[in-house]
mmCIF file of C-alpha atoms in Angstrom:
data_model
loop_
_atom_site.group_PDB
_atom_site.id
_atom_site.type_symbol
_atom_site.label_atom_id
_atom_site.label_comp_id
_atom_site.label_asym_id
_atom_site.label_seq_id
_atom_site.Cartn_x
_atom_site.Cartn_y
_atom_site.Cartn_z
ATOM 1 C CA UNK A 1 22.801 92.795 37.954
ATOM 2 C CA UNK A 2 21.705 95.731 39.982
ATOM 3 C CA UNK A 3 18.151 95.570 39.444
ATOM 4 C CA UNK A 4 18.840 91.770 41.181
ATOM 5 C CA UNK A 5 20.490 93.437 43.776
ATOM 6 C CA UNK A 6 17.904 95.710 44.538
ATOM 7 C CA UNK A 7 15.049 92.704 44.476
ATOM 8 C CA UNK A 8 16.939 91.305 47.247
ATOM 9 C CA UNK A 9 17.591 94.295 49.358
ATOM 10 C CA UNK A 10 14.097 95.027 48.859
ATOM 11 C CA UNK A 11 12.822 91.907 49.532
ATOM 12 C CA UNK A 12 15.276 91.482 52.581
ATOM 13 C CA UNK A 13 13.904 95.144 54.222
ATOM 14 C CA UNK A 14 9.913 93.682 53.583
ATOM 15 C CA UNK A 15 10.263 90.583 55.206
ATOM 16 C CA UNK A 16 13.011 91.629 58.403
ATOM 17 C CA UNK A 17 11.807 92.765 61.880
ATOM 18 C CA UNK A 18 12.140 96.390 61.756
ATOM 19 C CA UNK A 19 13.320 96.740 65.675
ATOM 20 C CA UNK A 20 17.239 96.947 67.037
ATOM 21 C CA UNK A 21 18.536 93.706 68.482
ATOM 22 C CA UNK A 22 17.898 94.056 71.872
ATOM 23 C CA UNK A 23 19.548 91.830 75.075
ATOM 24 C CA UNK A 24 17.261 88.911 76.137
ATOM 25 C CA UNK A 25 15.734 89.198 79.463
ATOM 26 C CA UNK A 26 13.310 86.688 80.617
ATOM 27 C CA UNK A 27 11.533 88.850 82.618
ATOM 28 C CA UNK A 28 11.237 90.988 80.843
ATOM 29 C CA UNK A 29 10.250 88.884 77.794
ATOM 30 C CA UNK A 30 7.391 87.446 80.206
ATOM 31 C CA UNK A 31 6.187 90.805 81.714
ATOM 32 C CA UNK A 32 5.918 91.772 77.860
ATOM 33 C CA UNK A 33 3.373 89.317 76.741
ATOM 34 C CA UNK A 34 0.329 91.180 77.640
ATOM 35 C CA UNK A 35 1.193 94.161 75.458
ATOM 36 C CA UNK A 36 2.121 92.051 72.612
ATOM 37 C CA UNK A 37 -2.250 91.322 72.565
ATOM 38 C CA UNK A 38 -2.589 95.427 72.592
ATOM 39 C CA UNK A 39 -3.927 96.121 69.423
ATOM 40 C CA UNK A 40 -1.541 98.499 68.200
ATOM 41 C CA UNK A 41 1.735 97.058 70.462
ATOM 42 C CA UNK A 42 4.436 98.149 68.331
ATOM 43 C CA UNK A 43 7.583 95.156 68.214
ATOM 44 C CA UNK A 44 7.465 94.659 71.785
ATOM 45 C CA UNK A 45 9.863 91.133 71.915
ATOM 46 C CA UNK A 46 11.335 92.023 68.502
ATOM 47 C CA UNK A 47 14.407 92.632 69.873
ATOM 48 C CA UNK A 48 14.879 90.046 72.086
ATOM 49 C CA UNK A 49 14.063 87.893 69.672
ATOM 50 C CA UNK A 50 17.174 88.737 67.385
ATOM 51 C CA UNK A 51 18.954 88.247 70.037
ATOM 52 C CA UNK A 52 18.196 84.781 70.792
ATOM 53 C CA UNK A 53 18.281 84.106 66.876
ATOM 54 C CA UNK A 54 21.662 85.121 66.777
ATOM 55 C CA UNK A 55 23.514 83.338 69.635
ATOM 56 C CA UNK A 56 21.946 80.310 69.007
ATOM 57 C CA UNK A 57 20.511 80.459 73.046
ATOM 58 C CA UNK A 58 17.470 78.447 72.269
ATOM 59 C CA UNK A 59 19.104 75.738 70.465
ATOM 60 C CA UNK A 60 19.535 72.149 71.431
ATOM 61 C CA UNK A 61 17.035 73.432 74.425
ATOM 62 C CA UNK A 62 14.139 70.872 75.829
ATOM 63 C CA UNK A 63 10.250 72.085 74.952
ATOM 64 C CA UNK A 64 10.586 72.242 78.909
ATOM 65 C CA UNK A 65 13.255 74.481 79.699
ATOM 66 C CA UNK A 66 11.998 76.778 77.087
ATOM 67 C CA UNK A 67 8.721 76.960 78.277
ATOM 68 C CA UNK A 68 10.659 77.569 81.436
ATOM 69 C CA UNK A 69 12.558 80.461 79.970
ATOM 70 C CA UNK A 70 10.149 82.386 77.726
ATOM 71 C CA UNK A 71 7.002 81.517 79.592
ATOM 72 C CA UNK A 72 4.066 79.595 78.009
ATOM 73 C CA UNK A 73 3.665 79.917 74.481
ATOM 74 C CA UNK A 74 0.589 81.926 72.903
ATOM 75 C CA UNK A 75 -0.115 78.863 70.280
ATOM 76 C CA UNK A 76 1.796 75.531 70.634
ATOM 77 C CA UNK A 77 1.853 72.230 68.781
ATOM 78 C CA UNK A 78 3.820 68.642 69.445
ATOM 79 C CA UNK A 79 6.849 70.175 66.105
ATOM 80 C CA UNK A 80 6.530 73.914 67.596
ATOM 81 C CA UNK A 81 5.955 77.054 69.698
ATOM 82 C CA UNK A 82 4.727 80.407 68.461
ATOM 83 C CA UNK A 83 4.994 83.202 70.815
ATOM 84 C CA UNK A 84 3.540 86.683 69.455
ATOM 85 C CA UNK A 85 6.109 89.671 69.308
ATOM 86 C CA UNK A 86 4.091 92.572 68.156
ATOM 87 C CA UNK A 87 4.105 94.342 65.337
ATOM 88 C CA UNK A 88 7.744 94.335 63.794
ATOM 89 C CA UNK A 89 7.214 93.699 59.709
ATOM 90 C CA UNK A 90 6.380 96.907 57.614
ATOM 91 C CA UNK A 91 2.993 96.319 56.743
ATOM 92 C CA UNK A 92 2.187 95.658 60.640
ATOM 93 C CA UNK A 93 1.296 92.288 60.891
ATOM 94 C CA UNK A 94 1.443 90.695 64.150
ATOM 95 C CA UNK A 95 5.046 89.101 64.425
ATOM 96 C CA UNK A 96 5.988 85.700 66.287
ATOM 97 C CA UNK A 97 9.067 83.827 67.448
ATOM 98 C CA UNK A 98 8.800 80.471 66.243
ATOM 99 C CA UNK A 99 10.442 77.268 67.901
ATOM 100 C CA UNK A 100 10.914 74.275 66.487
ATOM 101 C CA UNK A 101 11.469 71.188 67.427
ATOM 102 C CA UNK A 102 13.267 67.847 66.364
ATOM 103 C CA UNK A 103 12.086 64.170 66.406
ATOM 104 C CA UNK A 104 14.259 64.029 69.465
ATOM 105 C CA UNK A 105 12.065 66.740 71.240
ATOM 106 C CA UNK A 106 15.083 69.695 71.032
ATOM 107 C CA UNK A 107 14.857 72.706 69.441
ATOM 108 C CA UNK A 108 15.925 72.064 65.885
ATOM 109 C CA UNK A 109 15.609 76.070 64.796
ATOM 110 C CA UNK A 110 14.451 79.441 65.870
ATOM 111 C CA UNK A 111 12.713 81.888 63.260
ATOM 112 C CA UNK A 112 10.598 85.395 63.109
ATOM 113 C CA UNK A 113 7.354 84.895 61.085
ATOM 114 C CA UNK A 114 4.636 87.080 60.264
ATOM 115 C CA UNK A 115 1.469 85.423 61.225
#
């Protein structure tokens, strides 16, 4: 049983964004971009990102008013939105907020994945 338990810590610490939750600010979030392409950035949005994530503030949201709120997107397709948050995983792969969309066009969920 503990050996399971410590898989799934383990497993938990590897693959969470290693930044505090930090309060969303748009423009802040927007002003941030261009560091995010630095090539050693550090989480830059990783914060902010939890923070949408867990109030739910992106949900049920149009592709336009979130393009509206976080800016354009650094890769974007018709099911979702990537926008790059630095460097918050342990083996420092580049991070990104992921948006995705329903049939309907609203946003369905809101993840962190390593690209």
């Amino acid at each position: 049983m503990s050996v399971a338990a410590l898989t799934v810590v383990g497993f938990r610490y590897v693959t969470s964004v290693h930044e505090p939750e930090e309060s969303f600010v748009a423009e802040q979030w927007v002003s941030r971009r261009a560091q995010v392409q630095l090539n050693d950035p550090g989480c830059v949005r990783g914060g902010m990102a939890l923070s949408l994530i867990r109030t739910g503030a992106l949900l049920k949201l149009t592709r336009v008013e979130v393009v509206g709120l976080l800016g354009a997107p650094d890769e974007g397709a018709a099911e979702a939105l990537r926008y790059g948050l630095g460097q918050c995983h342990w083996d420092w792969r580049q991070s990104l907020l992921v948006v995705s969309f329903s049939p309907g066009g609203n946003v369905s969920h809101v993840t962190v994945a390593v690209d």
